[in-house]
mmCIF file with all atom_site columns, N, CA and C in Angstrom:
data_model
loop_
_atom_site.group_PDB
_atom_site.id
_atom_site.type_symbol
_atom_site.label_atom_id
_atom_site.label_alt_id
_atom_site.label_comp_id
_atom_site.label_asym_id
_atom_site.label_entity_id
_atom_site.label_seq_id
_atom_site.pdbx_PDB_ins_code
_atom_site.Cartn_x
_atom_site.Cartn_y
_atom_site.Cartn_z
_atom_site.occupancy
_atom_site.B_iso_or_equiv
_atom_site.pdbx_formal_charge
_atom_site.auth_seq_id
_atom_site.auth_comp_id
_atom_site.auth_asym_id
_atom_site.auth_atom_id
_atom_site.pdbx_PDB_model_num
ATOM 1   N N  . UNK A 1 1  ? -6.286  -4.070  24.065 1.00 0.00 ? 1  UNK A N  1
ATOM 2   C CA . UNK A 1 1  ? -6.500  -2.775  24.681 1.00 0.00 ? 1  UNK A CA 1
ATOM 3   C C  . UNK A 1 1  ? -5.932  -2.794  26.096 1.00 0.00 ? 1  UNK A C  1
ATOM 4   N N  . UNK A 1 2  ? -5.553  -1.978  26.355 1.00 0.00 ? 2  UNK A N  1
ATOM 5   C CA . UNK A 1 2  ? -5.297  -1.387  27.821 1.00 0.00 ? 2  UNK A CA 1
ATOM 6   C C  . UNK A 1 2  ? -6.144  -1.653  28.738 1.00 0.00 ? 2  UNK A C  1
ATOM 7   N N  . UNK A 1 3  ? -5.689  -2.552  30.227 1.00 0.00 ? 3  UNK A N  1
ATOM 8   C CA . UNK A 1 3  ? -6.813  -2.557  31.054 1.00 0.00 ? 3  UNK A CA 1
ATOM 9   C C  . UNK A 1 3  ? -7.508  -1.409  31.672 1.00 0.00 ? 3  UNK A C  1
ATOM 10  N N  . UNK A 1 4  ? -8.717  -1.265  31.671 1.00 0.00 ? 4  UNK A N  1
ATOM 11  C CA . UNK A 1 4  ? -9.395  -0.016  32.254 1.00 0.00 ? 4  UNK A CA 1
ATOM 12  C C  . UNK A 1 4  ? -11.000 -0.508  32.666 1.00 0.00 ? 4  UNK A C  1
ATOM 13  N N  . UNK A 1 5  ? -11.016 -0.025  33.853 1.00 0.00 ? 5  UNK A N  1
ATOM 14  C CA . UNK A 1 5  ? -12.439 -0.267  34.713 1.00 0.00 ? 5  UNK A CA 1
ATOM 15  C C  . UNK A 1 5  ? -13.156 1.234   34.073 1.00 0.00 ? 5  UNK A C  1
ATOM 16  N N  . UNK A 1 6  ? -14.015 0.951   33.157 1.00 0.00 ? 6  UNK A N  1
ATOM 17  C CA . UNK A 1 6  ? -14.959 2.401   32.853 1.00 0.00 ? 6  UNK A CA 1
ATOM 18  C C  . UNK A 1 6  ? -16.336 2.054   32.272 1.00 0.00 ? 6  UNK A C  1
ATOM 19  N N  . UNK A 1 7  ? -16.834 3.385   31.907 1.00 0.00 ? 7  UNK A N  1
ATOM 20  C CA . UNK A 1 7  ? -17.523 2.930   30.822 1.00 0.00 ? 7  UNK A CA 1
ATOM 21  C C  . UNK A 1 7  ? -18.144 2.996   29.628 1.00 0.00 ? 7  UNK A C  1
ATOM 22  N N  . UNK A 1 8  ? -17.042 3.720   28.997 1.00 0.00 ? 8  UNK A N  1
ATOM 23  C CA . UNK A 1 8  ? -17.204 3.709   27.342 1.00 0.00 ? 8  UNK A CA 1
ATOM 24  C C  . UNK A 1 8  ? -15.273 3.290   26.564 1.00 0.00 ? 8  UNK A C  1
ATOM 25  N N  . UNK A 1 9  ? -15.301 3.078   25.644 1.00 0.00 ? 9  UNK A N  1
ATOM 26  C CA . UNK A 1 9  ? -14.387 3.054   25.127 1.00 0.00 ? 9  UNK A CA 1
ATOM 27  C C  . UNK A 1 9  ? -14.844 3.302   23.269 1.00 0.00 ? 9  UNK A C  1
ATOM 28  N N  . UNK A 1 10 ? -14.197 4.487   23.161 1.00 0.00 ? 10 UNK A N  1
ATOM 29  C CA . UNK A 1 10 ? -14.642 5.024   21.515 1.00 0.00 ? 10 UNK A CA 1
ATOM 30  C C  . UNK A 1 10 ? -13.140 4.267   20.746 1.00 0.00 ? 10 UNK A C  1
ATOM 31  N N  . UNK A 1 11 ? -13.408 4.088   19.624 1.00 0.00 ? 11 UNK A N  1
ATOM 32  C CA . UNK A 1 11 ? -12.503 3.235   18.845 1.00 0.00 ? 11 UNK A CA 1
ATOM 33  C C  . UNK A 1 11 ? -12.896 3.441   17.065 1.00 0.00 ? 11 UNK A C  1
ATOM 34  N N  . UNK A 1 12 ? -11.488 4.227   17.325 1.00 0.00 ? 12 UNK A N  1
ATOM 35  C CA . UNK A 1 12 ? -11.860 4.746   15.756 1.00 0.00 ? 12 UNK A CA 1
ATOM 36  C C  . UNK A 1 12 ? -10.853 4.246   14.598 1.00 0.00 ? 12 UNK A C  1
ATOM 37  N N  . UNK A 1 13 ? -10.920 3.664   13.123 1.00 0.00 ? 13 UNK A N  1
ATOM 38  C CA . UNK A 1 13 ? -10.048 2.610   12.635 1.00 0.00 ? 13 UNK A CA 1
ATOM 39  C C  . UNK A 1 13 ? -9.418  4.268   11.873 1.00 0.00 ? 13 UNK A C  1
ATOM 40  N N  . UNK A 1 14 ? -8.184  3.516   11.939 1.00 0.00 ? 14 UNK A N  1
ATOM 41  C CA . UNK A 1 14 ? -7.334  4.859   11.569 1.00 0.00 ? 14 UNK A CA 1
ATOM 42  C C  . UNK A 1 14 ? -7.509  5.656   9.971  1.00 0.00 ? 14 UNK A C  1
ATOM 43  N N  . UNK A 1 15 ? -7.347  6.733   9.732  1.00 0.00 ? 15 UNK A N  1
ATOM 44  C CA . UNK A 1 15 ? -7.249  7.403   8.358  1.00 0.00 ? 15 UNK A CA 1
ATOM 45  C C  . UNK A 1 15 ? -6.870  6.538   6.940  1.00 0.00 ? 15 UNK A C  1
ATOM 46  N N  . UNK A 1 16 ? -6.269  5.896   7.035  1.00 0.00 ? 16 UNK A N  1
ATOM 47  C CA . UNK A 1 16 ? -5.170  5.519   6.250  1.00 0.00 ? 16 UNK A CA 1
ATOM 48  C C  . UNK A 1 16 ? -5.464  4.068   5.907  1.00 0.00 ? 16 UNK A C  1
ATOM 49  N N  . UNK A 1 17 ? -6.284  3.498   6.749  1.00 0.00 ? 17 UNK A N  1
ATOM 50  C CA . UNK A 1 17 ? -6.619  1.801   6.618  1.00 0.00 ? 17 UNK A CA 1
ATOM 51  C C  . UNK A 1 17 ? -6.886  1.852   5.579  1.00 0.00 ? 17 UNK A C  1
ATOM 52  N N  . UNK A 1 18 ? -6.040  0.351   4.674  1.00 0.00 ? 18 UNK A N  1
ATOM 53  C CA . UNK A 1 18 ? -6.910  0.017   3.530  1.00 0.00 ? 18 UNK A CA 1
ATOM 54  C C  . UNK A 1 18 ? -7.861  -1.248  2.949  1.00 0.00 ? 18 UNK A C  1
ATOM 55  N N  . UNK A 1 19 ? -7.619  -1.856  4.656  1.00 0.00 ? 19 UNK A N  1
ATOM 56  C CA . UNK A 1 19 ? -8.526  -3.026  4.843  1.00 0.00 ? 19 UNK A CA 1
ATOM 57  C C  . UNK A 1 19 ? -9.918  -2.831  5.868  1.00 0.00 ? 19 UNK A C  1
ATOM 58  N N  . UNK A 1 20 ? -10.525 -3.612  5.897  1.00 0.00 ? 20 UNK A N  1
ATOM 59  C CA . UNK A 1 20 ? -11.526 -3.649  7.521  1.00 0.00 ? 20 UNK A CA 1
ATOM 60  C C  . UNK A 1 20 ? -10.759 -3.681  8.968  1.00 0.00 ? 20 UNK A C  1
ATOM 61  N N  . UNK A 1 21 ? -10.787 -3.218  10.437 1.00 0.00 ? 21 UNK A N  1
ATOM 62  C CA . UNK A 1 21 ? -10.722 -3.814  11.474 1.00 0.00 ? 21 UNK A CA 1
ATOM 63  C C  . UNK A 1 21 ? -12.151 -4.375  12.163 1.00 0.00 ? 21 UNK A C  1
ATOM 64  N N  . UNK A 1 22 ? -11.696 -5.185  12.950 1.00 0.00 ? 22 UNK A N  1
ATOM 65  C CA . UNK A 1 22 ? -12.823 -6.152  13.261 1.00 0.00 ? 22 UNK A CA 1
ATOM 66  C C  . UNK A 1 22 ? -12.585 -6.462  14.896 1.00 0.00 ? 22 UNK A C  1
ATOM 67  N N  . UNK A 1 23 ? -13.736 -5.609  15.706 1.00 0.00 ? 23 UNK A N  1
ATOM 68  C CA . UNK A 1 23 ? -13.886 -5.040  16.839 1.00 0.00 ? 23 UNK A CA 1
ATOM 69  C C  . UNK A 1 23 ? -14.835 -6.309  17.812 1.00 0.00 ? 23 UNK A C  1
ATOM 70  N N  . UNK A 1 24 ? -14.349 -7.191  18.401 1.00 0.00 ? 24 UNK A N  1
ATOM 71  C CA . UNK A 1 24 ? -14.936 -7.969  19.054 1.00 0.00 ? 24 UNK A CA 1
ATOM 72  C C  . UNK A 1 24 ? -14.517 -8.576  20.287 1.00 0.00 ? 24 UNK A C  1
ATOM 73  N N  . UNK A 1 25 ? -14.727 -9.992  20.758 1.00 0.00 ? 25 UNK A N  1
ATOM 74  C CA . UNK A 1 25 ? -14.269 -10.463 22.265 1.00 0.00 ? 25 UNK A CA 1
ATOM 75  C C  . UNK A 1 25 ? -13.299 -10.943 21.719 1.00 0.00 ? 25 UNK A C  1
ATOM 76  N N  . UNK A 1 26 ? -12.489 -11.764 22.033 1.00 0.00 ? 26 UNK A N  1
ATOM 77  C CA . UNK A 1 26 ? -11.936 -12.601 22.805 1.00 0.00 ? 26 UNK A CA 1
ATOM 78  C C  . UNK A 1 26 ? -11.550 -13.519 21.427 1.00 0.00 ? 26 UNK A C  1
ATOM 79  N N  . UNK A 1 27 ? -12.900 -13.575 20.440 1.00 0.00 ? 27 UNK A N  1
ATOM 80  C CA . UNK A 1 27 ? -13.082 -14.768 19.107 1.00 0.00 ? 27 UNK A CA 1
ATOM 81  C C  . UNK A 1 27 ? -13.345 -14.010 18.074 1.00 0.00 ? 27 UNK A C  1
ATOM 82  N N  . UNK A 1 28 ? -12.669 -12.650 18.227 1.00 0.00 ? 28 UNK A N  1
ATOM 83  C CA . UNK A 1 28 ? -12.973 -11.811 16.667 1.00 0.00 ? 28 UNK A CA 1
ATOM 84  C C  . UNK A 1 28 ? -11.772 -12.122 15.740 1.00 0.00 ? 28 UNK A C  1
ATOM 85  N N  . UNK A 1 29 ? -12.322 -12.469 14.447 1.00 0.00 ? 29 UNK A N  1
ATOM 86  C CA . UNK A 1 29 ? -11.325 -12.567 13.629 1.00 0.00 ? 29 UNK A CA 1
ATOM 87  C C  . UNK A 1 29 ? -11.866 -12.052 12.075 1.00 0.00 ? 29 UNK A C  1
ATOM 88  N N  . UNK A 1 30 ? -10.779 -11.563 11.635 1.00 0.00 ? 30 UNK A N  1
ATOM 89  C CA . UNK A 1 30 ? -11.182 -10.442 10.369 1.00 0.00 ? 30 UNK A CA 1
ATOM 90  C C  . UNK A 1 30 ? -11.162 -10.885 9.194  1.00 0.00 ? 30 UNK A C  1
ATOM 91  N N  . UNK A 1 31 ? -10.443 -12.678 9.007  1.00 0.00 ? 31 UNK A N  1
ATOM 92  C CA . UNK A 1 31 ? -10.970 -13.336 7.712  1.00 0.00 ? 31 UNK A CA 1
ATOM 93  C C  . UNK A 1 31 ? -12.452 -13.403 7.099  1.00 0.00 ? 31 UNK A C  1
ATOM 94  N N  . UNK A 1 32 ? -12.599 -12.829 5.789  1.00 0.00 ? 32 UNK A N  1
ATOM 95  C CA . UNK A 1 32 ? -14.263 -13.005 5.744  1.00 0.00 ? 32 UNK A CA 1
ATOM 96  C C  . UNK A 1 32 ? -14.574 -14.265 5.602  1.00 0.00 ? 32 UNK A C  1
ATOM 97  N N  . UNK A 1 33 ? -14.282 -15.058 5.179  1.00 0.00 ? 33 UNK A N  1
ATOM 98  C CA . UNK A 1 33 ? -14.850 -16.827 5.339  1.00 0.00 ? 33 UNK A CA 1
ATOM 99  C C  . UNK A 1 33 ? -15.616 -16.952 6.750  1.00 0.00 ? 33 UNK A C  1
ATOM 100 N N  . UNK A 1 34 ? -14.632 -16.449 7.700  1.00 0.00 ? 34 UNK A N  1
ATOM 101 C CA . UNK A 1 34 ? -14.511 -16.843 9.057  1.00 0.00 ? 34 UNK A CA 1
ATOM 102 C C  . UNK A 1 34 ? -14.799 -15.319 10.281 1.00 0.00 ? 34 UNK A C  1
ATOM 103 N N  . UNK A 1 35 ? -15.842 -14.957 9.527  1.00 0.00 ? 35 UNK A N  1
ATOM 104 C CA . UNK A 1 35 ? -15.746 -13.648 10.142 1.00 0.00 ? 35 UNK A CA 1
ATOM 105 C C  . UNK A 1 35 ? -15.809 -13.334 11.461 1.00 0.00 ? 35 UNK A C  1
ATOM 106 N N  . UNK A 1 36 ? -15.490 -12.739 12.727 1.00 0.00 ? 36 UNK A N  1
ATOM 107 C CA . UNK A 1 36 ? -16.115 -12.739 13.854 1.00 0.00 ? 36 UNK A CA 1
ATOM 108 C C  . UNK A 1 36 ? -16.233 -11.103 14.177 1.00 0.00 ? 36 UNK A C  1
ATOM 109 N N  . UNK A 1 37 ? -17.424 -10.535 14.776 1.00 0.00 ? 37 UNK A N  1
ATOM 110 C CA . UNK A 1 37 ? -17.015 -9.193  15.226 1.00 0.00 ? 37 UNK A CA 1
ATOM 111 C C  . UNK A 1 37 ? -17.527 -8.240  14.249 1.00 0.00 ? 37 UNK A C  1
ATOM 112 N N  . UNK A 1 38 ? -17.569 -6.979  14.701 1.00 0.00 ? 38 UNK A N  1
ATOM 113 C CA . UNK A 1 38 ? -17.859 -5.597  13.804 1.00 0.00 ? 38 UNK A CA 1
ATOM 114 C C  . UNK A 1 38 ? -17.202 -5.327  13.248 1.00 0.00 ? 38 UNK A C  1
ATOM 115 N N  . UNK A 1 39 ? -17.572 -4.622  11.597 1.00 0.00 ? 39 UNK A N  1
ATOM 116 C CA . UNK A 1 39 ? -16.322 -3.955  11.035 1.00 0.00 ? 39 UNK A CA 1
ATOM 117 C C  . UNK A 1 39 ? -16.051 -2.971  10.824 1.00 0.00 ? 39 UNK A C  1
ATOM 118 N N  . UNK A 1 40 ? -14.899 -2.138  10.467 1.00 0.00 ? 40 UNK A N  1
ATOM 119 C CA . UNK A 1 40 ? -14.790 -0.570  10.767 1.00 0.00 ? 40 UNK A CA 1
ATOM 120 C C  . UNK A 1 40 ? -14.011 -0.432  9.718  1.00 0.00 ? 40 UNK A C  1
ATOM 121 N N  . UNK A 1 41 ? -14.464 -0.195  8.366  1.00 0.00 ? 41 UNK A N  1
ATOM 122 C CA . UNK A 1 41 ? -13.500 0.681   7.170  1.00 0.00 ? 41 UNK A CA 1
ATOM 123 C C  . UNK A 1 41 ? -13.135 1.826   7.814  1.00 0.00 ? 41 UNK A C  1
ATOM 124 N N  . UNK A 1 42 ? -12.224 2.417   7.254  1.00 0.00 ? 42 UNK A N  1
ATOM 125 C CA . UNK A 1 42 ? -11.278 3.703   7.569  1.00 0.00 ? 42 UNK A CA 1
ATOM 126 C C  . UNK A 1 42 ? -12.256 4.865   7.809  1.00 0.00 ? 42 UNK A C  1
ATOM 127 N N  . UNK A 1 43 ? -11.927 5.728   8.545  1.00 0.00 ? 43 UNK A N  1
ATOM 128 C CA . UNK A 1 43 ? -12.314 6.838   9.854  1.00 0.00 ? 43 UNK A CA 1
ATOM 129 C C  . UNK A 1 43 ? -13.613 6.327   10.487 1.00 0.00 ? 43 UNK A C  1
ATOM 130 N N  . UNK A 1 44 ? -14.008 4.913   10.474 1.00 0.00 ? 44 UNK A N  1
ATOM 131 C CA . UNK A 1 44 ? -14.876 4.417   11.230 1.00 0.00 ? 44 UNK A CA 1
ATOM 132 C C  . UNK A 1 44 ? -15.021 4.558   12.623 1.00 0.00 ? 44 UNK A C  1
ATOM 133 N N  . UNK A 1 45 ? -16.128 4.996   13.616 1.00 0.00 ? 45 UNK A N  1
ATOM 134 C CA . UNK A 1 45 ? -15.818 4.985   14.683 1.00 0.00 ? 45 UNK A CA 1
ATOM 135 C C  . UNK A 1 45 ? -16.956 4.141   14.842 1.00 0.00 ? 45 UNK A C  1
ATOM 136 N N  . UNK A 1 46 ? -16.504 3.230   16.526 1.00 0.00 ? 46 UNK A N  1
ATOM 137 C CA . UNK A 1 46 ? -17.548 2.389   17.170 1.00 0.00 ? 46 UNK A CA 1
ATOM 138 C C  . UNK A 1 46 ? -17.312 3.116   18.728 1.00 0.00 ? 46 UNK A C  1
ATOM 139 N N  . UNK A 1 47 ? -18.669 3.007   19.196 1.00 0.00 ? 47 UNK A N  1
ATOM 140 C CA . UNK A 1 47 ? -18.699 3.369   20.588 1.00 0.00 ? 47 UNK A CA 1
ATOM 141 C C  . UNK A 1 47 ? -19.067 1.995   21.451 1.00 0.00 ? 47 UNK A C  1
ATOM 142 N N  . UNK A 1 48 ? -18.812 2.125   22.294 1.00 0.00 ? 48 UNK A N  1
ATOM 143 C CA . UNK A 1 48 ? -19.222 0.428   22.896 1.00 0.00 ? 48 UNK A CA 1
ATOM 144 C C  . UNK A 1 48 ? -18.930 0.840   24.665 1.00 0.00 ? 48 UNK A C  1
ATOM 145 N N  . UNK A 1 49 ? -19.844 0.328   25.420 1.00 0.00 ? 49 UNK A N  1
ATOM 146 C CA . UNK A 1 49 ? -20.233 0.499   27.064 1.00 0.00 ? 49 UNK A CA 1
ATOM 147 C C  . UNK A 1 49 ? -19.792 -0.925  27.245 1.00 0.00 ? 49 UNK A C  1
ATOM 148 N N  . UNK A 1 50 ? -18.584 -0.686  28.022 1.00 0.00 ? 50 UNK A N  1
ATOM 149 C CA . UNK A 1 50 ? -17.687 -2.011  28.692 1.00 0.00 ? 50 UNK A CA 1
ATOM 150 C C  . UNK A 1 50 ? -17.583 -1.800  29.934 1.00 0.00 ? 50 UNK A C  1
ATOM 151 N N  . UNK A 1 51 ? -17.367 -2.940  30.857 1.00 0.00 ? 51 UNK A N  1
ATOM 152 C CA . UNK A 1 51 ? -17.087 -2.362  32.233 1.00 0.00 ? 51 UNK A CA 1
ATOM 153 C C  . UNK A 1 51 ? -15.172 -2.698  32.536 1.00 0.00 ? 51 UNK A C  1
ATOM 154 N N  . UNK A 1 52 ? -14.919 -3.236  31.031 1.00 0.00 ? 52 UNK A N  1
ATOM 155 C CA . UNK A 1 52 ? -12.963 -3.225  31.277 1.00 0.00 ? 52 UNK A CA 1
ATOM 156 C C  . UNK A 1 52 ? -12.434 -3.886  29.784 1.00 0.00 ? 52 UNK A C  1
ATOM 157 N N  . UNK A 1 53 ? -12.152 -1.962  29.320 1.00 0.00 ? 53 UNK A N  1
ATOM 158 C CA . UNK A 1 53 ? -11.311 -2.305  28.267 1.00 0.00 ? 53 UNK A CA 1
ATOM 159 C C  . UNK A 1 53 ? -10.436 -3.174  27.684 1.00 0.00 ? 53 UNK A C  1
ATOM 160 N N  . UNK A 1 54 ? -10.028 -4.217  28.314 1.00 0.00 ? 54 UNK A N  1
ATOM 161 C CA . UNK A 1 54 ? -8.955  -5.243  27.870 1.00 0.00 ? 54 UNK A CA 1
ATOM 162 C C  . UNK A 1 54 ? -9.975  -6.301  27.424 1.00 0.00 ? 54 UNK A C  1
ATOM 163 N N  . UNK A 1 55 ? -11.100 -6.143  27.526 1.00 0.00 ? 55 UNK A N  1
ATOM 164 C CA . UNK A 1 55 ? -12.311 -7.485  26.770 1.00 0.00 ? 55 UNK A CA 1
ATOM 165 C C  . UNK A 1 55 ? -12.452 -6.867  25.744 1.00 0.00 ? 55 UNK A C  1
ATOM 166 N N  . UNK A 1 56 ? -11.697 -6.286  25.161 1.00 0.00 ? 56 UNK A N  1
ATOM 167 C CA . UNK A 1 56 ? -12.293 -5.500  23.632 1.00 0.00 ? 56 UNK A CA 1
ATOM 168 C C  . UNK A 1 56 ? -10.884 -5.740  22.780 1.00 0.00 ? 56 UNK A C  1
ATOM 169 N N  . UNK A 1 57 ? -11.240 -6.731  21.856 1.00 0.00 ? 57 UNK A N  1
ATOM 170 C CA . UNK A 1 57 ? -10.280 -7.026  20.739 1.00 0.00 ? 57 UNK A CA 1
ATOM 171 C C  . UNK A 1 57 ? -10.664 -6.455  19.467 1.00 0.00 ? 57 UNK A C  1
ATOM 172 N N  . UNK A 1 58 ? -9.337  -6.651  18.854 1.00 0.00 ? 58 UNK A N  1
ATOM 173 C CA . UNK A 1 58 ? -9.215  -6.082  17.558 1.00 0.00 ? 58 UNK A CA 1
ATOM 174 C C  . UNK A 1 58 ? -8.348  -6.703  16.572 1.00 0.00 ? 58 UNK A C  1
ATOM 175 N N  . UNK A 1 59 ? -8.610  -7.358  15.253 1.00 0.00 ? 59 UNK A N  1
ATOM 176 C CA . UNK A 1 59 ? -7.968  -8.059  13.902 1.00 0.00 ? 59 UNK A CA 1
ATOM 177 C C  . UNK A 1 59 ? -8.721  -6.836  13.311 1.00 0.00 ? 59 UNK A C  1
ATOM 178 N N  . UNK A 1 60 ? -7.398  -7.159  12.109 1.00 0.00 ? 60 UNK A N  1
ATOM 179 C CA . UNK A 1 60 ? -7.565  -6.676  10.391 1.00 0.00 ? 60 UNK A CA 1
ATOM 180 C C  . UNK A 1 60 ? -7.282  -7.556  9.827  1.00 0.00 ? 60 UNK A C  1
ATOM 181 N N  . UNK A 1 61 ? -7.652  -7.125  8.204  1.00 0.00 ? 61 UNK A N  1
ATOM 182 C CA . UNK A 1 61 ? -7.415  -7.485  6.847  1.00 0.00 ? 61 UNK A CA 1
ATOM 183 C C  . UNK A 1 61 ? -5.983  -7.001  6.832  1.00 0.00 ? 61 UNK A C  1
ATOM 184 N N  . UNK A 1 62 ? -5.382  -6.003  6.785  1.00 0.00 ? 62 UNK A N  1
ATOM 185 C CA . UNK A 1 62 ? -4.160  -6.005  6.530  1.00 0.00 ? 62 UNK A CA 1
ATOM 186 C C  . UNK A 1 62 ? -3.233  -5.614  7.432  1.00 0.00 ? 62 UNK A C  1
ATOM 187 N N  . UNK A 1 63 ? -2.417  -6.254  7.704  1.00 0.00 ? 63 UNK A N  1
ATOM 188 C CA . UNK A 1 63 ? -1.557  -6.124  8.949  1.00 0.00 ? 63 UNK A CA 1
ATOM 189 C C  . UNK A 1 63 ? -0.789  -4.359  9.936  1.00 0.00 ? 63 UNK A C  1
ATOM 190 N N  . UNK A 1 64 ? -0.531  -4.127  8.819  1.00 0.00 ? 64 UNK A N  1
ATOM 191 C CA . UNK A 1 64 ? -0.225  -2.212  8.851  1.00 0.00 ? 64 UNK A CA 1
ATOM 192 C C  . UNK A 1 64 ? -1.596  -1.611  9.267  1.00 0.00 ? 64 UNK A C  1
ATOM 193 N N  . UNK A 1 65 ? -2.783  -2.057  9.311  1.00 0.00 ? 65 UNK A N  1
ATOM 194 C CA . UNK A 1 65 ? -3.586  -1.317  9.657  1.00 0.00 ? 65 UNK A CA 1
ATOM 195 C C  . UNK A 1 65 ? -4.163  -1.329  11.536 1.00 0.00 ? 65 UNK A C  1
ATOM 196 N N  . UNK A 1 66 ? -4.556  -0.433  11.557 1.00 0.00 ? 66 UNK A N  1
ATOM 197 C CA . UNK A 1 66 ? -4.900  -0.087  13.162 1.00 0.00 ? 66 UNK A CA 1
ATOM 198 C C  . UNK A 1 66 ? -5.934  0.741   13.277 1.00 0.00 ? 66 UNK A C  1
ATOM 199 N N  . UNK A 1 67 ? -5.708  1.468   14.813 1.00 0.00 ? 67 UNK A N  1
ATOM 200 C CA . UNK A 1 67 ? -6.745  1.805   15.122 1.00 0.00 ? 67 UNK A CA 1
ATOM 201 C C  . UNK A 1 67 ? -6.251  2.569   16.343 1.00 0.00 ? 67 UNK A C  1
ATOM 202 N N  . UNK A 1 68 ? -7.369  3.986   16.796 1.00 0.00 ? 68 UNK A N  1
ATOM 203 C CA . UNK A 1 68 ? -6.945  4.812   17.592 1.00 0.00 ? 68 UNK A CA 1
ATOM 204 C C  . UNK A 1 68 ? -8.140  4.379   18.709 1.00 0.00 ? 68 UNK A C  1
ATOM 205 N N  . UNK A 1 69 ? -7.913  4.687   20.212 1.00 0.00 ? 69 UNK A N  1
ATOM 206 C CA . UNK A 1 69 ? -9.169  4.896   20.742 1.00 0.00 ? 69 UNK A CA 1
ATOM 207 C C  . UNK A 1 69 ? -8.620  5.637   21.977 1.00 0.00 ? 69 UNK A C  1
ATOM 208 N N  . UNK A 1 70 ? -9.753  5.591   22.830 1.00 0.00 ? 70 UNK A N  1
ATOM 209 C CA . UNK A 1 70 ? -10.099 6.366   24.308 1.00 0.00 ? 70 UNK A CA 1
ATOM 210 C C  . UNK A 1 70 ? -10.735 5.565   25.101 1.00 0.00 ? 70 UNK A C  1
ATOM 211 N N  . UNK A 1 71 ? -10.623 5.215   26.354 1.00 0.00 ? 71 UNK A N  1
ATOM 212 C CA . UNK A 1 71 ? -11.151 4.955   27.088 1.00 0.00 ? 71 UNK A CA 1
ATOM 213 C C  . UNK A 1 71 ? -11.712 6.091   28.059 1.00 0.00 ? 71 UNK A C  1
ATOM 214 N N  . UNK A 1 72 ? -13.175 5.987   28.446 1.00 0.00 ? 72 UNK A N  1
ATOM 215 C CA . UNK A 1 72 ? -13.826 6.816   29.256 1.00 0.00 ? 72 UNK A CA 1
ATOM 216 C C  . UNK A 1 72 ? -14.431 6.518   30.659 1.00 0.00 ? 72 UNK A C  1
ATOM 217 N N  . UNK A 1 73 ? -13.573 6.611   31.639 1.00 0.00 ? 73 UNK A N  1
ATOM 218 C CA . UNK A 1 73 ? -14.513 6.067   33.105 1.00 0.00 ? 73 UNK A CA 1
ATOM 219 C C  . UNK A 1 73 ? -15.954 6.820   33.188 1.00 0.00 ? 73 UNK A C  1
ATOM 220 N N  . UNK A 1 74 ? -16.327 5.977   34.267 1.00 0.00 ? 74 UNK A N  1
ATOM 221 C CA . UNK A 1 74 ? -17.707 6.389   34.223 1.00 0.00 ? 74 UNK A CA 1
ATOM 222 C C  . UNK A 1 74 ? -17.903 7.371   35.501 1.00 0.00 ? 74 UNK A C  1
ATOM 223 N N  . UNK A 1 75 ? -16.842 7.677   36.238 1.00 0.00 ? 75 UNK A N  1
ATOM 224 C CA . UNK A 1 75 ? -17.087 8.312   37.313 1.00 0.00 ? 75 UNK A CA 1
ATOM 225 C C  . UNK A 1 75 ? -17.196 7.891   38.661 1.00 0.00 ? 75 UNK A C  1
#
């Protein structure tokens, strides 16, 4: 993610995914053996209170898949 001092960042896994994304630090990884992190099937949204968007990672199951978001300062 994009660095940003705020404090929300909404993160929504795109329309079209046909795997999981997997929303975590630094040690998220989207193998299920080896799982790390939240998961977000398709038009999933997660909300999450960060104080800097670039600590917020993201893996999938299948490589073509992604994810849209926003970052929101806090003012």
């Amino acid at each position: 993610a994009a660095s940003h001092t705020g404090s929300q960042v909404i993160i929504q896994a795109e329309t079209d995914n046909t795997g999981d994304i997997i929303v975590g630090d630094d040690t998220c990884v989207a193998a299920i053996a080896t799982r790390r992190g939240v998961a977000l099937s398709a038009r999933a949204v997660l909300i999450l209170d960060v104080d800097d968007a670039s600590k917020v990672y993201i893996d999938s199951t299948v490589d073509t898949d992604g994810v849209t978001y926003i970052a929101l300062s806090g003012g």
